[in-house]
mmCIF file of C-alpha atoms in Angstrom:
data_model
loop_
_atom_site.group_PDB
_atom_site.id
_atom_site.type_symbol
_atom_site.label_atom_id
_atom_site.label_comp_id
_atom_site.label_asym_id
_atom_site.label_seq_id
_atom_site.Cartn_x
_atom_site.Cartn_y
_atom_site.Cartn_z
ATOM 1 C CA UNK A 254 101.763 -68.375 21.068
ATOM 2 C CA UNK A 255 101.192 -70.835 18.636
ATOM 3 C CA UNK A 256 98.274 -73.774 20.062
ATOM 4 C CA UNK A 257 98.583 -77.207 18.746
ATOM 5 C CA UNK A 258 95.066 -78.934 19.295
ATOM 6 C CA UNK A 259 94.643 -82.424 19.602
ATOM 7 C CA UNK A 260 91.710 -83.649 17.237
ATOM 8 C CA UNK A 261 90.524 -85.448 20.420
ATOM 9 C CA UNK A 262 90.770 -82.442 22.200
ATOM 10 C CA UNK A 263 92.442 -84.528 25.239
ATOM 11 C CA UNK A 264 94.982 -81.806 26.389
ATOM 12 C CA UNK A 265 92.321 -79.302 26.948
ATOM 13 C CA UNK A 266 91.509 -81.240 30.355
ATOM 14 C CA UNK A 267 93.981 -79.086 32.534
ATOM 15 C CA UNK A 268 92.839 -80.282 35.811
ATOM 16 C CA UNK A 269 92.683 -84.256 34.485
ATOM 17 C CA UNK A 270 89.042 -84.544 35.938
ATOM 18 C CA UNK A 271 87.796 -86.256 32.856
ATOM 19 C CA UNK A 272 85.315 -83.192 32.054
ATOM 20 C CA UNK A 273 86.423 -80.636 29.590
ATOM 21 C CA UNK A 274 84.938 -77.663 31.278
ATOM 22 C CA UNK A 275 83.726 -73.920 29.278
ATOM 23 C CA UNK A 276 87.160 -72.343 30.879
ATOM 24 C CA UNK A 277 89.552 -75.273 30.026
ATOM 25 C CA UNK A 278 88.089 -74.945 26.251
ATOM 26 C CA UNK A 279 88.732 -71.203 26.259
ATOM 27 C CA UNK A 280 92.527 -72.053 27.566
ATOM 28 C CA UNK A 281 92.943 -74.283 25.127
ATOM 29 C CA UNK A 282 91.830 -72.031 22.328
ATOM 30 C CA UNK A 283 92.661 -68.702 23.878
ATOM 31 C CA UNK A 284 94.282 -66.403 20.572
ATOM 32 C CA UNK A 285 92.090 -68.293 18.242
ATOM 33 C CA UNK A 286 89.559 -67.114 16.158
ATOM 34 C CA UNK A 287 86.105 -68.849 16.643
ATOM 35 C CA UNK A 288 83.635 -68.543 13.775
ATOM 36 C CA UNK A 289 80.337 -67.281 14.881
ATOM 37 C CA UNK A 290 77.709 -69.763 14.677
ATOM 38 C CA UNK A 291 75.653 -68.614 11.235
ATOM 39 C CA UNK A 292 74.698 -69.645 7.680
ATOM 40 C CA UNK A 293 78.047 -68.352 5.588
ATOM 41 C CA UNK A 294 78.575 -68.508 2.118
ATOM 42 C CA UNK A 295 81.767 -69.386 0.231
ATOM 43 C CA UNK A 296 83.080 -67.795 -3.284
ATOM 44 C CA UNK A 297 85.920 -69.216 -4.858
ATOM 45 C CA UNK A 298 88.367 -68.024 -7.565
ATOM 46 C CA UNK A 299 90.515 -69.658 -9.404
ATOM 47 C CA UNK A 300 94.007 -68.790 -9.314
ATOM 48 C CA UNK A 301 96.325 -71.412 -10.785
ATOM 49 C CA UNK A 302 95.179 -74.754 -12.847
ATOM 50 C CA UNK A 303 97.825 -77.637 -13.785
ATOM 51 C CA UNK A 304 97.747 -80.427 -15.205
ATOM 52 C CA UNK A 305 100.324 -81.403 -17.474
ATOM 53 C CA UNK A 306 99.035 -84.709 -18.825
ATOM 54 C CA UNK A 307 96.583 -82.895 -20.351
ATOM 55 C CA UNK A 308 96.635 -81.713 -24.091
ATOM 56 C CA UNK A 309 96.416 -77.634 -23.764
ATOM 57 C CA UNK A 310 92.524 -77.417 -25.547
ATOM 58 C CA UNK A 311 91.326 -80.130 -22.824
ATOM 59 C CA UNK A 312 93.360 -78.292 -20.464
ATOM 60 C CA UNK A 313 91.128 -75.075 -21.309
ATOM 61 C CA UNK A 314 87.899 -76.670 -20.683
ATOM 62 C CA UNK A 315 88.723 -78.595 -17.713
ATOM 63 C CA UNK A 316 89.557 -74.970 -16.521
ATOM 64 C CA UNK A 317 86.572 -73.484 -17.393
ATOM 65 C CA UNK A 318 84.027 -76.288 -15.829
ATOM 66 C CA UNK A 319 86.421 -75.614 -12.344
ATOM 67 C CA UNK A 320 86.059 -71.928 -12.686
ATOM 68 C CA UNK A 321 82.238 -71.597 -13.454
ATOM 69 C CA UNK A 322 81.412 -74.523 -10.910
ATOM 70 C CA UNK A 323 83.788 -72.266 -8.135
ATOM 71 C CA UNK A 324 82.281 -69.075 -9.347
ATOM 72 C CA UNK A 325 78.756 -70.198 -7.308
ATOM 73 C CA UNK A 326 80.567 -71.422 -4.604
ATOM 74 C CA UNK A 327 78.500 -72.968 -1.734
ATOM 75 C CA UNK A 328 76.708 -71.983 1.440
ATOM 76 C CA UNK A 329 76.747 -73.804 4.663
ATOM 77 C CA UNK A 330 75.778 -73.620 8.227
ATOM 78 C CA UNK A 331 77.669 -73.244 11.190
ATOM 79 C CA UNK A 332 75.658 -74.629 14.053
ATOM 80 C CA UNK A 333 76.535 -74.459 17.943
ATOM 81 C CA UNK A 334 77.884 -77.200 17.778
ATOM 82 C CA UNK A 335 80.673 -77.048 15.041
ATOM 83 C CA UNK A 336 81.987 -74.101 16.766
ATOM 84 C CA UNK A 337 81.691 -75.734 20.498
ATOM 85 C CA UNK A 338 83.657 -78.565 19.018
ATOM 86 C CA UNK A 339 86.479 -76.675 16.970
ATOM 87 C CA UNK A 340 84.890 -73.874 15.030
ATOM 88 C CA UNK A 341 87.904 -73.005 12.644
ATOM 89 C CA UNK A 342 88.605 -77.132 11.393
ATOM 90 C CA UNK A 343 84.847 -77.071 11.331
ATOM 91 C CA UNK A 344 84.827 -74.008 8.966
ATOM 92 C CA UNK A 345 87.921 -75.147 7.072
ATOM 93 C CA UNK A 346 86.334 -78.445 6.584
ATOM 94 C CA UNK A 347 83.300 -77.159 5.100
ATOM 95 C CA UNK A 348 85.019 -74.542 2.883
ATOM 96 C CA UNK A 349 86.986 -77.626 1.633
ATOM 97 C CA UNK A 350 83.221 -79.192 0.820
ATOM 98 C CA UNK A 351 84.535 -82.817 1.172
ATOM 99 C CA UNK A 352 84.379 -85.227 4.253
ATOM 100 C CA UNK A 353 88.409 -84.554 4.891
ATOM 101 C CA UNK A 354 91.077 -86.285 7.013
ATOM 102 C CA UNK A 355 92.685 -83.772 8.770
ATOM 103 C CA UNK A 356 96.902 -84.231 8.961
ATOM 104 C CA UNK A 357 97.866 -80.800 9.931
ATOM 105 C CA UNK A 358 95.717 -77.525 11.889
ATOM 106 C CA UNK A 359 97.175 -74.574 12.887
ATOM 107 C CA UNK A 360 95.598 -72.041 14.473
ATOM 108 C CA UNK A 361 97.772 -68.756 15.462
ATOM 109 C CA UNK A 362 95.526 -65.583 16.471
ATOM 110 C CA UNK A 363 93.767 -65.491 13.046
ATOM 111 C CA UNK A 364 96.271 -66.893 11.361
ATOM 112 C CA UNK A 365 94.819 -70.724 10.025
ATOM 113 C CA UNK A 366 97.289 -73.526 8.187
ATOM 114 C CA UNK A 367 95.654 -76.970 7.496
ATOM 115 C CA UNK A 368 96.894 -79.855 5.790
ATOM 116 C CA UNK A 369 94.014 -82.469 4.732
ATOM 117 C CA UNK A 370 94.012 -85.320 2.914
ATOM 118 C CA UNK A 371 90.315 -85.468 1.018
ATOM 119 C CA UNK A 372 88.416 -88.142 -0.696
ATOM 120 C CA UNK A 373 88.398 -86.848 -4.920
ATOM 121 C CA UNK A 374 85.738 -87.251 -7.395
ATOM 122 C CA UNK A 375 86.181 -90.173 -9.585
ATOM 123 C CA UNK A 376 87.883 -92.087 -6.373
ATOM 124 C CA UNK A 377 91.694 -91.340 -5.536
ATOM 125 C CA UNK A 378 92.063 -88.938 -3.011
ATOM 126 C CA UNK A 379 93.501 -84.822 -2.825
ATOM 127 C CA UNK A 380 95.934 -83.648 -0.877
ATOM 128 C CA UNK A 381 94.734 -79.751 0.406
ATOM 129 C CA UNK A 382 96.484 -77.471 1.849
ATOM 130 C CA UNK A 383 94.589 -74.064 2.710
ATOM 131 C CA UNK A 384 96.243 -70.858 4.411
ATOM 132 C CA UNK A 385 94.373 -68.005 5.108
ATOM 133 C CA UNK A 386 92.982 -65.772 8.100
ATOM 134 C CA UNK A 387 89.823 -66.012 9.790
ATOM 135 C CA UNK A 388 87.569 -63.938 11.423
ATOM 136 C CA UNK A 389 84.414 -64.499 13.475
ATOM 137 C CA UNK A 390 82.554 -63.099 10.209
ATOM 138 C CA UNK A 391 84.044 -65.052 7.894
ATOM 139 C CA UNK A 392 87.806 -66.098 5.897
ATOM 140 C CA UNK A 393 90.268 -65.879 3.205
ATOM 141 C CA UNK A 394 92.259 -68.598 2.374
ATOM 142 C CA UNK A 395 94.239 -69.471 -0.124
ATOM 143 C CA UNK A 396 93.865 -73.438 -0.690
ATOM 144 C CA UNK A 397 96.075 -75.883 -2.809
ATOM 145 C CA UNK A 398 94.914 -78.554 -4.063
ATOM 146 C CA UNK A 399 96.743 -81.254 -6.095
ATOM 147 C CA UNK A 400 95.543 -84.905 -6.895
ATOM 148 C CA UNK A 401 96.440 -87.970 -9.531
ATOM 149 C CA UNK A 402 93.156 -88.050 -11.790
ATOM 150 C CA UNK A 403 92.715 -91.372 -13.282
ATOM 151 C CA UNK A 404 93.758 -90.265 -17.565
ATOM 152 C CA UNK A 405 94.938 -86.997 -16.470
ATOM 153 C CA UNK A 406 97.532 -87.801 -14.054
ATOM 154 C CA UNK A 407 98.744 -85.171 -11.065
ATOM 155 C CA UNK A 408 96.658 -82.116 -11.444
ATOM 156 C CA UNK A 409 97.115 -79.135 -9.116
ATOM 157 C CA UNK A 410 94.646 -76.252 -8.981
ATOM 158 C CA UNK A 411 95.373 -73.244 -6.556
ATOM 159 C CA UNK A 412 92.049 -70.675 -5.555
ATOM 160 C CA UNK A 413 91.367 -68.067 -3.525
ATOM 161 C CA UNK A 414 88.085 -69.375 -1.048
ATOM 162 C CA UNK A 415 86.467 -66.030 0.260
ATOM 163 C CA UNK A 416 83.679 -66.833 2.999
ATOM 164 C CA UNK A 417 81.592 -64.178 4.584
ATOM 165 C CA UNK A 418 79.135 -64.852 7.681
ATOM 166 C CA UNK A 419 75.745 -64.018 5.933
ATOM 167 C CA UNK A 420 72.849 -64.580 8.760
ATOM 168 C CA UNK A 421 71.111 -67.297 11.034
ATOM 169 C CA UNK A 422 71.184 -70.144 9.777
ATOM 170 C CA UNK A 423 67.705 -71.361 7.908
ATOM 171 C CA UNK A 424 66.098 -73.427 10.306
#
């Protein structure tokens, strides 16, 4: 079945006693995939770049400082706590490496959709849409990502984000 999970989690609380307890959290997420607690690091590839208000040479470039800046992609930490709390947003959230508002999450065995609505460089914000699967060890998702750049009007870049559970985190 397909779980729906309140950002505030308060559904989880079957028995309405005010405490979430460890069982009513694995009800809630029972079928999804939880992200083992770990440092992970993210590679990302470039798949489709748009932008249309852009003259084809600038176009090139702009393309080229995504894909070399993607190419070293990022490592981050997944603590305890992140996955106590809701290990897949957590994990989406950081492989979208922005402080996000999340508007859609869908979790269905390791199946993950997410709609987020992210602050962009430069001001403005991006509207991100990932959809991938996830394992304990790590994910691929695909994640679509279109903004309105100040100059360059609506830009849309598309990349594969490739994450892989690497260790313990450094403490």
């Amino acid at each position: 079945g397909v779980i729906l999970l309140a950002a505030c989690g308060g559904d989880a609380d079957t028995d309405a006693d005010g405490n979430i307890s460890p069982e009513e959290i694995a009800a809630a997420s029972e079928g999804m995939v939880q992200p083992r607690p770990g440092q992970y690091r993210a590679s990302l590839e470039l798949l489709e770049f748009e932008a249309p208000g852009l003259p084809e040479g600038a176009k090139e470039q702009m393309q080229q400082i995504f894909a070399s800046g993607l190419a070293e992609g990022n490592s981050f930490c997944m603590t305890e706590e992140d996955v106590a709390k809701d290990g897949a947003e957590e994990m989406v959230k950081n492989l979208a490496e922005s402080d996000c508002t999340m508007n859609a999450f869908n979790v269905s065995g390791g199946n993950v959709t997410a709609d987020m609505q992210c602050p962009a460089e430069g001001g403005g914000t991006s509207t991100v849409k990932m959809d991938g699967t996830m394992t304990a060890e790590g994910s691929v998702m695909t994640m679509d990502m279109s903004q309105e750049v100040p100059n360059m009007g609506a830009t849309r870049m598309k990349m594969r984000v490739t994450s892989q559970r690497i260790g313990d985190c450094a403490a």
